[in-house]
């Protein structure tokens, strides 16, 4: 178990270092050597877990998408808005999330020849995000939460694209400091076009909701045993490798019995509805 714990920690350290370097320098200019130095591991340790810089980028994307189980909510639309608020929070505070988005955006600055070569992480975070939203919207439709005209896949693409533009604007203007406010505004404008009117008053859109969700998730995870990891060979991780480096980046709530496009500040959730996960 000590070996397993060491392997898990080493892998996490490498992923975090890679995310920081990708976020700061971009994928094309980041190097394996720099990531090794940032992580404080040997070259053998890195290559035991990841075969290349490309493999590292895919690992960063996968780690960012593994948010862990979130507390279930009374409506699927609340779970959808929770995903957006949590993603905004992670972009502000988590280098893995920032690097994942940066890796997807970085591809657009590559040459046409590079784009045609089929970069394996091109668009993957965006598609994964849209797929996740589609799943939630399909469930919401099955539970009668959506207006009859709503197409889940089409709506998920709209939400994903809107979020992408909003987070990029926030990044350019103020390093994403106002991203949560912008995401809340996006939901306030878009949700009335897809949600049944009776659902809107139940949705909680507050700046601190993501923090509450994470606290609830972490408390639940603390009571669980750590998941089993793959077999680990310490000798292989620390073994010598070739010197060749293959890599030369104020709360709002819906107001009942009113115009659904308007909200009132500081409102509490309706009676019977949890105010935070």
PDB file of C-alpha atoms in Angstrom:
ATOM      1  CA  UNK A   1       0.000   0.000   0.000  1.00  0.00           C
ATOM      2  CA  UNK A   2       2.906   2.346   0.651  1.00  0.00           C
ATOM      3  CA  UNK A   3       4.116   1.784  -2.916  1.00  0.00           C
ATOM      4  CA  UNK A   4       0.624   2.379  -4.262  1.00  0.00           C
ATOM      5  CA  UNK A   5       0.257   5.627  -2.309  1.00  0.00           C
ATOM      6  CA  UNK A   6       3.662   6.751  -3.553  1.00  0.00           C
ATOM      7  CA  UNK A   7       2.667   6.028  -7.155  1.00  0.00           C
ATOM      8  CA  UNK A   8      -0.574   7.967  -6.807  1.00  0.00           C
ATOM      9  CA  UNK A   9       1.210  10.966  -5.295  1.00  0.00           C
ATOM     10  CA  UNK A  10       3.939  10.927  -7.937  1.00  0.00           C
ATOM     11  CA  UNK A  11       1.377  10.860 -10.722  1.00  0.00           C
ATOM     12  CA  UNK A  12      -0.565  13.740  -9.169  1.00  0.00           C
ATOM     13  CA  UNK A  13       2.632  15.794  -8.787  1.00  0.00           C
ATOM     14  CA  UNK A  14       3.523  15.238 -12.434  1.00  0.00           C
ATOM     15  CA  UNK A  15       0.038  16.153 -13.662  1.00  0.00           C
ATOM     16  CA  UNK A  16      -0.046  19.320 -11.563  1.00  0.00           C
ATOM     17  CA  UNK A  17       3.392  20.385 -12.779  1.00  0.00           C
ATOM     18  CA  UNK A  18       2.426  19.678 -16.387  1.00  0.00           C
ATOM     19  CA  UNK A  19      -0.794  21.668 -15.974  1.00  0.00           C
ATOM     20  CA  UNK A  20       1.094  24.654 -14.573  1.00  0.00           C
ATOM     21  CA  UNK A  21       3.660  24.590 -17.370  1.00  0.00           C
ATOM     22  CA  UNK A  22       1.035  24.149 -20.102  1.00  0.00           C
ATOM     23  CA  UNK A  23      -1.013  26.983 -18.591  1.00  0.00           C
ATOM     24  CA  UNK A  24       1.981  29.325 -18.418  1.00  0.00           C
ATOM     25  CA  UNK A  25       3.749  28.469 -21.678  1.00  0.00           C
ATOM     26  CA  UNK A  26       1.262  26.743 -23.934  1.00  0.00           C
ATOM     27  CA  UNK A  27       1.534  23.216 -25.254  1.00  0.00           C
ATOM     28  CA  UNK A  28       3.868  23.872 -28.161  1.00  0.00           C
ATOM     29  CA  UNK A  29       6.620  25.549 -26.101  1.00  0.00           C
ATOM     30  CA  UNK A  30       6.366  23.419 -22.942  1.00  0.00           C
ATOM     31  CA  UNK A  31       9.065  20.771 -22.550  1.00  0.00           C
ATOM     32  CA  UNK A  32       9.330  17.502 -20.679  1.00  0.00           C
ATOM     33  CA  UNK A  33      12.517  18.763 -19.041  1.00  0.00           C
ATOM     34  CA  UNK A  34      10.710  21.780 -17.578  1.00  0.00           C
ATOM     35  CA  UNK A  35       7.843  19.629 -16.320  1.00  0.00           C
ATOM     36  CA  UNK A  36      10.259  17.206 -14.639  1.00  0.00           C
ATOM     37  CA  UNK A  37      11.999  20.084 -12.882  1.00  0.00           C
ATOM     38  CA  UNK A  38       8.694  21.602 -11.749  1.00  0.00           C
ATOM     39  CA  UNK A  39       7.428  18.261 -10.433  1.00  0.00           C
ATOM     40  CA  UNK A  40      10.685  17.410  -8.680  1.00  0.00           C
ATOM     41  CA  UNK A  41      10.731  13.845 -10.029  1.00  0.00           C
ATOM     42  CA  UNK A  42      13.162  11.789 -12.063  1.00  0.00           C
ATOM     43  CA  UNK A  43      12.846  11.285 -15.797  1.00  0.00           C
ATOM     44  CA  UNK A  44      12.233   7.614 -15.126  1.00  0.00           C
ATOM     45  CA  UNK A  45       9.333   8.428 -12.818  1.00  0.00           C
ATOM     46  CA  UNK A  46       7.667  10.610 -15.433  1.00  0.00           C
ATOM     47  CA  UNK A  47       8.057   8.070 -18.231  1.00  0.00           C
ATOM     48  CA  UNK A  48       6.731   5.313 -15.985  1.00  0.00           C
ATOM     49  CA  UNK A  49       3.405   7.166 -15.829  1.00  0.00           C
ATOM     50  CA  UNK A  50       3.361   9.019 -19.179  1.00  0.00           C
ATOM     51  CA  UNK A  51       4.969   8.061 -22.479  1.00  0.00           C
ATOM     52  CA  UNK A  52       5.222  11.542 -24.022  1.00  0.00           C
ATOM     53  CA  UNK A  53       4.234  15.187 -23.755  1.00  0.00           C
ATOM     54  CA  UNK A  54       1.114  14.376 -25.733  1.00  0.00           C
ATOM     55  CA  UNK A  55       0.236  11.648 -23.245  1.00  0.00           C
ATOM     56  CA  UNK A  56       0.753  14.154 -20.435  1.00  0.00           C
ATOM     57  CA  UNK A  57      -1.656  16.604 -22.102  1.00  0.00           C
ATOM     58  CA  UNK A  58      -4.278  13.889 -22.360  1.00  0.00           C
ATOM     59  CA  UNK A  59      -3.698  13.073 -18.693  1.00  0.00           C
ATOM     60  CA  UNK A  60      -4.270  16.699 -17.706  1.00  0.00           C
ATOM     61  CA  UNK A  61      -7.526  16.786 -19.666  1.00  0.00           C
ATOM     62  CA  UNK A  62      -8.728  13.521 -18.140  1.00  0.00           C
ATOM     63  CA  UNK A  63      -7.871  14.677 -14.602  1.00  0.00           C
ATOM     64  CA  UNK A  64      -9.754  17.934 -15.107  1.00  0.00           C
ATOM     65  CA  UNK A  65     -12.860  16.077 -16.230  1.00  0.00           C
ATOM     66  CA  UNK A  66     -12.812  13.849 -13.139  1.00  0.00           C
ATOM     67  CA  UNK A  67     -14.652  16.215 -10.822  1.00  0.00           C
ATOM     68  CA  UNK A  68     -15.838  13.397  -8.622  1.00  0.00           C
ATOM     69  CA  UNK A  69     -19.433  12.755  -7.574  1.00  0.00           C
ATOM     70  CA  UNK A  70     -21.454  15.853  -6.796  1.00  0.00           C
ATOM     71  CA  UNK A  71     -24.413  15.821  -4.395  1.00  0.00           C
ATOM     72  CA  UNK A  72     -27.636  14.944  -6.279  1.00  0.00           C
ATOM     73  CA  UNK A  73     -30.181  17.745  -6.545  1.00  0.00           C
ATOM     74  CA  UNK A  74     -33.974  17.812  -6.768  1.00  0.00           C
ATOM     75  CA  UNK A  75     -33.854  18.854 -10.429  1.00  0.00           C
ATOM     76  CA  UNK A  76     -31.489  18.044 -13.261  1.00  0.00           C
ATOM     77  CA  UNK A  77     -31.437  21.700 -14.267  1.00  0.00           C
ATOM     78  CA  UNK A  78     -30.002  22.540 -10.853  1.00  0.00           C
ATOM     79  CA  UNK A  79     -27.304  19.943 -11.484  1.00  0.00           C
ATOM     80  CA  UNK A  80     -26.658  21.542 -14.878  1.00  0.00           C
ATOM     81  CA  UNK A  81     -26.237  25.018 -13.401  1.00  0.00           C
ATOM     82  CA  UNK A  82     -24.061  23.530 -10.667  1.00  0.00           C
ATOM     83  CA  UNK A  83     -21.756  22.146 -13.359  1.00  0.00           C
ATOM     84  CA  UNK A  84     -21.389  25.597 -14.884  1.00  0.00           C
ATOM     85  CA  UNK A  85     -20.739  27.335 -11.565  1.00  0.00           C
ATOM     86  CA  UNK A  86     -18.248  24.670 -10.548  1.00  0.00           C
ATOM     87  CA  UNK A  87     -16.430  24.902 -13.882  1.00  0.00           C
ATOM     88  CA  UNK A  88     -16.175  28.680 -13.447  1.00  0.00           C
ATOM     89  CA  UNK A  89     -14.765  28.216  -9.943  1.00  0.00           C
ATOM     90  CA  UNK A  90     -12.257  25.635 -11.153  1.00  0.00           C
ATOM     91  CA  UNK A  91     -11.070  27.909 -13.943  1.00  0.00           C
ATOM     92  CA  UNK A  92     -10.320  30.544 -11.337  1.00  0.00           C
ATOM     93  CA  UNK A  93      -8.582  28.283  -8.834  1.00  0.00           C
ATOM     94  CA  UNK A  94      -7.477  24.986 -10.420  1.00  0.00           C
ATOM     95  CA  UNK A  95      -4.452  24.828 -12.791  1.00  0.00           C
ATOM     96  CA  UNK A  96      -5.618  21.478 -14.191  1.00  0.00           C
ATOM     97  CA  UNK A  97      -8.849  23.062 -15.411  1.00  0.00           C
ATOM     98  CA  UNK A  98      -7.110  26.129 -16.812  1.00  0.00           C
ATOM     99  CA  UNK A  99      -4.552  23.979 -18.611  1.00  0.00           C
ATOM    100  CA  UNK A 100      -7.253  21.730 -20.050  1.00  0.00           C
ATOM    101  CA  UNK A 101      -9.103  24.691 -21.543  1.00  0.00           C
ATOM    102  CA  UNK A 102      -5.813  26.203 -22.662  1.00  0.00           C
ATOM    103  CA  UNK A 103      -4.865  23.000 -24.466  1.00  0.00           C
ATOM    104  CA  UNK A 104      -8.116  23.070 -26.400  1.00  0.00           C
ATOM    105  CA  UNK A 105      -7.793  26.776 -27.233  1.00  0.00           C
ATOM    106  CA  UNK A 106      -4.090  26.494 -28.048  1.00  0.00           C
ATOM    107  CA  UNK A 107      -4.841  24.276 -31.018  1.00  0.00           C
ATOM    108  CA  UNK A 108      -6.517  27.128 -32.849  1.00  0.00           C
ATOM    109  CA  UNK A 109      -3.240  29.031 -32.932  1.00  0.00           C
ATOM    110  CA  UNK A 110      -1.429  26.159 -34.627  1.00  0.00           C
ATOM    111  CA  UNK A 111      -0.805  26.091 -38.355  1.00  0.00           C
ATOM    112  CA  UNK A 112      -3.274  24.520 -40.759  1.00  0.00           C
ATOM    113  CA  UNK A 113      -0.841  21.661 -41.344  1.00  0.00           C
ATOM    114  CA  UNK A 114      -0.717  20.943 -37.617  1.00  0.00           C
ATOM    115  CA  UNK A 115      -4.507  21.031 -37.321  1.00  0.00           C
ATOM    116  CA  UNK A 116      -4.833  18.526 -40.163  1.00  0.00           C
ATOM    117  CA  UNK A 117      -2.410  16.139 -38.477  1.00  0.00           C
ATOM    118  CA  UNK A 118      -5.149  15.166 -36.019  1.00  0.00           C
ATOM    119  CA  UNK A 119      -3.920  16.457 -32.651  1.00  0.00           C
ATOM    120  CA  UNK A 120      -5.626  14.022 -30.243  1.00  0.00           C
ATOM    121  CA  UNK A 121      -6.668  16.596 -27.623  1.00  0.00           C
ATOM    122  CA  UNK A 122      -8.019  19.127 -30.113  1.00  0.00           C
ATOM    123  CA  UNK A 123     -11.564  20.008 -29.007  1.00  0.00           C
ATOM    124  CA  UNK A 124     -11.776  17.168 -26.498  1.00  0.00           C
ATOM    125  CA  UNK A 125     -12.565  19.264 -23.396  1.00  0.00           C
ATOM    126  CA  UNK A 126     -15.275  21.175 -25.256  1.00  0.00           C
ATOM    127  CA  UNK A 127     -16.874  18.012 -26.625  1.00  0.00           C
ATOM    128  CA  UNK A 128     -16.730  16.314 -23.236  1.00  0.00           C
ATOM    129  CA  UNK A 129     -18.392  19.342 -21.650  1.00  0.00           C
ATOM    130  CA  UNK A 130     -21.145  19.363 -24.310  1.00  0.00           C
ATOM    131  CA  UNK A 131     -21.691  15.607 -23.896  1.00  0.00           C
ATOM    132  CA  UNK A 132     -22.053  16.005 -20.138  1.00  0.00           C
ATOM    133  CA  UNK A 133     -24.603  18.804 -20.538  1.00  0.00           C
ATOM    134  CA  UNK A 134     -26.503  16.797 -23.150  1.00  0.00           C
ATOM    135  CA  UNK A 135     -26.850  13.920 -20.713  1.00  0.00           C
ATOM    136  CA  UNK A 136     -28.224  16.187 -18.001  1.00  0.00           C
ATOM    137  CA  UNK A 137     -30.655  17.837 -20.417  1.00  0.00           C
ATOM    138  CA  UNK A 138     -31.922  14.458 -21.648  1.00  0.00           C
ATOM    139  CA  UNK A 139     -32.645  13.513 -18.037  1.00  0.00           C
ATOM    140  CA  UNK A 140     -34.260  16.897 -17.418  1.00  0.00           C
ATOM    141  CA  UNK A 141     -36.537  16.400 -20.426  1.00  0.00           C
ATOM    142  CA  UNK A 142     -37.530  12.962 -19.162  1.00  0.00           C
ATOM    143  CA  UNK A 143     -38.526  14.519 -15.832  1.00  0.00           C
ATOM    144  CA  UNK A 144     -40.618  17.258 -17.428  1.00  0.00           C
ATOM    145  CA  UNK A 145     -38.262  20.115 -16.586  1.00  0.00           C
ATOM    146  CA  UNK A 146     -37.814  21.413 -20.150  1.00  0.00           C
ATOM    147  CA  UNK A 147     -40.108  23.297 -22.487  1.00  0.00           C
ATOM    148  CA  UNK A 148     -41.468  21.086 -25.298  1.00  0.00           C
ATOM    149  CA  UNK A 149     -39.361  22.621 -28.071  1.00  0.00           C
ATOM    150  CA  UNK A 150     -35.961  22.053 -26.405  1.00  0.00           C
ATOM    151  CA  UNK A 151     -33.485  19.764 -28.163  1.00  0.00           C
ATOM    152  CA  UNK A 152     -30.920  18.579 -25.548  1.00  0.00           C
ATOM    153  CA  UNK A 153     -27.918  18.238 -27.884  1.00  0.00           C
ATOM    154  CA  UNK A 154     -28.552  21.580 -29.585  1.00  0.00           C
ATOM    155  CA  UNK A 155     -29.045  23.347 -26.255  1.00  0.00           C
ATOM    156  CA  UNK A 156     -25.893  21.756 -24.823  1.00  0.00           C
ATOM    157  CA  UNK A 157     -23.885  23.072 -27.766  1.00  0.00           C
ATOM    158  CA  UNK A 158     -25.322  26.559 -27.216  1.00  0.00           C
ATOM    159  CA  UNK A 159     -24.510  26.492 -23.498  1.00  0.00           C
ATOM    160  CA  UNK A 160     -21.016  25.133 -24.104  1.00  0.00           C
ATOM    161  CA  UNK A 161     -20.282  27.737 -26.770  1.00  0.00           C
ATOM    162  CA  UNK A 162     -21.682  30.555 -24.637  1.00  0.00           C
ATOM    163  CA  UNK A 163     -19.598  29.481 -21.663  1.00  0.00           C
ATOM    164  CA  UNK A 164     -16.462  29.284 -23.823  1.00  0.00           C
ATOM    165  CA  UNK A 165     -16.950  32.823 -25.099  1.00  0.00           C
ATOM    166  CA  UNK A 166     -17.741  34.163 -21.637  1.00  0.00           C
ATOM    167  CA  UNK A 167     -14.727  32.574 -19.969  1.00  0.00           C
ATOM    168  CA  UNK A 168     -12.433  33.820 -22.739  1.00  0.00           C
ATOM    169  CA  UNK A 169     -13.802  37.359 -22.446  1.00  0.00           C
ATOM    170  CA  UNK A 170     -13.351  37.249 -18.673  1.00  0.00           C
ATOM    171  CA  UNK A 171      -9.801  35.953 -19.081  1.00  0.00           C
ATOM    172  CA  UNK A 172      -8.852  38.746 -21.453  1.00  0.00           C
ATOM    173  CA  UNK A 173     -10.464  41.529 -19.419  1.00  0.00           C
ATOM    174  CA  UNK A 174      -9.606  40.585 -15.845  1.00  0.00           C
ATOM    175  CA  UNK A 175      -7.916  37.176 -15.572  1.00  0.00           C
ATOM    176  CA  UNK A 176     -11.328  35.538 -14.953  1.00  0.00           C
ATOM    177  CA  UNK A 177     -11.917  37.400 -11.688  1.00  0.00           C
ATOM    178  CA  UNK A 178     -15.532  38.142 -12.684  1.00  0.00           C
ATOM    179  CA  UNK A 179     -16.215  34.791 -14.355  1.00  0.00           C
ATOM    180  CA  UNK A 180     -18.735  33.537 -11.782  1.00  0.00           C
ATOM    181  CA  UNK A 181     -20.810  36.703 -12.142  1.00  0.00           C
ATOM    182  CA  UNK A 182     -20.772  36.353 -15.927  1.00  0.00           C
ATOM    183  CA  UNK A 183     -21.823  32.700 -15.782  1.00  0.00           C
ATOM    184  CA  UNK A 184     -24.722  33.520 -13.442  1.00  0.00           C
ATOM    185  CA  UNK A 185     -25.811  36.212 -15.888  1.00  0.00           C
ATOM    186  CA  UNK A 186     -25.625  33.703 -18.761  1.00  0.00           C
ATOM    187  CA  UNK A 187     -27.894  31.267 -16.933  1.00  0.00           C
ATOM    188  CA  UNK A 188     -30.348  34.028 -15.956  1.00  0.00           C
ATOM    189  CA  UNK A 189     -30.780  34.924 -19.625  1.00  0.00           C
ATOM    190  CA  UNK A 190     -30.785  31.435 -21.158  1.00  0.00           C
ATOM    191  CA  UNK A 191     -32.687  29.298 -18.646  1.00  0.00           C
ATOM    192  CA  UNK A 192     -36.101  30.987 -19.202  1.00  0.00           C
ATOM    193  CA  UNK A 193     -35.900  29.862 -22.856  1.00  0.00           C
ATOM    194  CA  UNK A 194     -35.511  26.173 -21.994  1.00  0.00           C
ATOM    195  CA  UNK A 195     -36.971  25.550 -18.514  1.00  0.00           C
ATOM    196  CA  UNK A 196     -40.588  25.035 -17.502  1.00  0.00           C
ATOM    197  CA  UNK A 197     -41.707  28.161 -15.619  1.00  0.00           C
ATOM    198  CA  UNK A 198     -42.320  26.295 -12.363  1.00  0.00           C
ATOM    199  CA  UNK A 199     -38.706  25.095 -12.298  1.00  0.00           C
ATOM    200  CA  UNK A 200     -37.137  28.553 -12.441  1.00  0.00           C
ATOM    201  CA  UNK A 201     -37.975  29.636  -8.852  1.00  0.00           C
ATOM    202  CA  UNK A 202     -36.248  26.525  -7.498  1.00  0.00           C
ATOM    203  CA  UNK A 203     -32.866  27.143  -9.112  1.00  0.00           C
ATOM    204  CA  UNK A 204     -30.114  28.526  -6.896  1.00  0.00           C
ATOM    205  CA  UNK A 205     -27.560  30.724  -8.643  1.00  0.00           C
ATOM    206  CA  UNK A 206     -25.216  32.160  -6.024  1.00  0.00           C
ATOM    207  CA  UNK A 207     -21.532  33.104  -6.206  1.00  0.00           C
ATOM    208  CA  UNK A 208     -20.588  30.796  -3.328  1.00  0.00           C
ATOM    209  CA  UNK A 209     -22.527  27.741  -4.502  1.00  0.00           C
ATOM    210  CA  UNK A 210     -19.484  26.078  -6.091  1.00  0.00           C
ATOM    211  CA  UNK A 211     -17.570  26.299  -2.815  1.00  0.00           C
ATOM    212  CA  UNK A 212     -20.496  24.685  -0.993  1.00  0.00           C
ATOM    213  CA  UNK A 213     -20.686  21.898  -3.563  1.00  0.00           C
ATOM    214  CA  UNK A 214     -16.982  21.159  -3.273  1.00  0.00           C
ATOM    215  CA  UNK A 215     -17.177  21.124   0.513  1.00  0.00           C
ATOM    216  CA  UNK A 216     -20.048  18.641   0.407  1.00  0.00           C
ATOM    217  CA  UNK A 217     -18.250  16.448  -2.095  1.00  0.00           C
ATOM    218  CA  UNK A 218     -15.000  16.456  -0.125  1.00  0.00           C
ATOM    219  CA  UNK A 219     -16.805  15.602   3.103  1.00  0.00           C
ATOM    220  CA  UNK A 220     -18.417  12.610   1.393  1.00  0.00           C
ATOM    221  CA  UNK A 221     -15.132  11.456  -0.108  1.00  0.00           C
ATOM    222  CA  UNK A 222     -13.354  11.600   3.249  1.00  0.00           C
ATOM    223  CA  UNK A 223     -15.576   8.830   4.485  1.00  0.00           C
ATOM    224  CA  UNK A 224     -14.700   6.528   1.622  1.00  0.00           C
ATOM    225  CA  UNK A 225     -11.666   4.353   1.161  1.00  0.00           C
ATOM    226  CA  UNK A 226      -9.139   5.434  -1.457  1.00  0.00           C
ATOM    227  CA  UNK A 227      -9.828   3.629  -4.775  1.00  0.00           C
ATOM    228  CA  UNK A 228      -7.484   0.866  -5.807  1.00  0.00           C
ATOM    229  CA  UNK A 229      -4.850   1.981  -8.283  1.00  0.00           C
ATOM    230  CA  UNK A 230      -3.005   0.047 -10.945  1.00  0.00           C
ATOM    231  CA  UNK A 231      -0.115  -2.185  -9.950  1.00  0.00           C
ATOM    232  CA  UNK A 232       2.956  -0.156  -9.186  1.00  0.00           C
ATOM    233  CA  UNK A 233       6.584  -1.076  -9.656  1.00  0.00           C
ATOM    234  CA  UNK A 234       8.823   1.331  -7.739  1.00  0.00           C
ATOM    235  CA  UNK A 235      11.911   0.023  -9.456  1.00  0.00           C
ATOM    236  CA  UNK A 236      10.393   0.726 -12.860  1.00  0.00           C
ATOM    237  CA  UNK A 237       9.400   4.256 -11.852  1.00  0.00           C
ATOM    238  CA  UNK A 238      12.869   5.110 -10.640  1.00  0.00           C
ATOM    239  CA  UNK A 239      14.748   3.139 -13.289  1.00  0.00           C
ATOM    240  CA  UNK A 240      17.087   4.790 -15.786  1.00  0.00           C
ATOM    241  CA  UNK A 241      15.686   6.098 -19.007  1.00  0.00           C
ATOM    242  CA  UNK A 242      17.157   7.324 -22.240  1.00  0.00           C
ATOM    243  CA  UNK A 243      18.398  10.861 -22.135  1.00  0.00           C
ATOM    244  CA  UNK A 244      16.456  11.623 -25.315  1.00  0.00           C
ATOM    245  CA  UNK A 245      13.737  14.133 -24.570  1.00  0.00           C
ATOM    246  CA  UNK A 246      10.790  13.546 -26.944  1.00  0.00           C
ATOM    247  CA  UNK A 247       9.362  17.011 -26.322  1.00  0.00           C
ATOM    248  CA  UNK A 248      11.461  19.936 -27.676  1.00  0.00           C
ATOM    249  CA  UNK A 249       1.292  24.632 -21.341  1.00  0.00           C
ATOM    250  CA  UNK A 250     -23.711  38.658  -4.958  1.00  0.00           C
ATOM    251  CA  UNK A 251     -26.058  35.725  -4.970  1.00  0.00           C
ATOM    252  CA  UNK A 252     -29.306  35.555  -6.924  1.00  0.00           C
ATOM    253  CA  UNK A 253     -32.350  33.328  -6.802  1.00  0.00           C
ATOM    254  CA  UNK A 254     -35.323  33.125  -9.128  1.00  0.00           C
ATOM    255  CA  UNK A 255     -38.313  35.126  -7.920  1.00  0.00           C
ATOM    256  CA  UNK A 256     -41.580  33.156  -7.988  1.00  0.00           C
ATOM    257  CA  UNK A 257     -44.702  34.608  -9.616  1.00  0.00           C
ATOM    258  CA  UNK A 258     -42.717  37.177 -11.546  1.00  0.00           C
ATOM    259  CA  UNK A 259     -41.198  37.672 -14.944  1.00  0.00           C
ATOM    260  CA  UNK A 260     -38.745  34.704 -15.141  1.00  0.00           C
ATOM    261  CA  UNK A 261     -36.110  36.879 -16.750  1.00  0.00           C
ATOM    262  CA  UNK A 262     -35.854  38.960 -13.557  1.00  0.00           C
ATOM    263  CA  UNK A 263     -34.215  38.014 -10.316  1.00  0.00           C
ATOM    264  CA  UNK A 264     -34.011  39.561  -6.902  1.00  0.00           C
ATOM    265  CA  UNK A 265     -30.824  39.926  -4.911  1.00  0.00           C
ATOM    266  CA  UNK A 266     -30.105  37.841  -1.821  1.00  0.00           C
ATOM    267  CA  UNK A 267     -33.243  35.696  -2.098  1.00  0.00           C
ATOM    268  CA  UNK A 268     -33.388  32.443  -0.203  1.00  0.00           C
ATOM    269  CA  UNK A 269     -34.255  29.184  -1.909  1.00  0.00           C
ATOM    270  CA  UNK A 270     -37.945  28.250  -1.724  1.00  0.00           C
ATOM    271  CA  UNK A 271     -39.149  26.379   1.330  1.00  0.00           C
ATOM    272  CA  UNK A 272     -38.220  22.717   1.092  1.00  0.00           C
ATOM    273  CA  UNK A 273     -35.384  23.381  -1.356  1.00  0.00           C
ATOM    274  CA  UNK A 274     -31.836  22.973  -0.166  1.00  0.00           C
ATOM    275  CA  UNK A 275     -30.023  26.278  -0.174  1.00  0.00           C
ATOM    276  CA  UNK A 276     -26.697  24.628  -0.821  1.00  0.00           C
ATOM    277  CA  UNK A 277     -25.508  21.158  -1.640  1.00  0.00           C
TER     278      UNK A 277
END
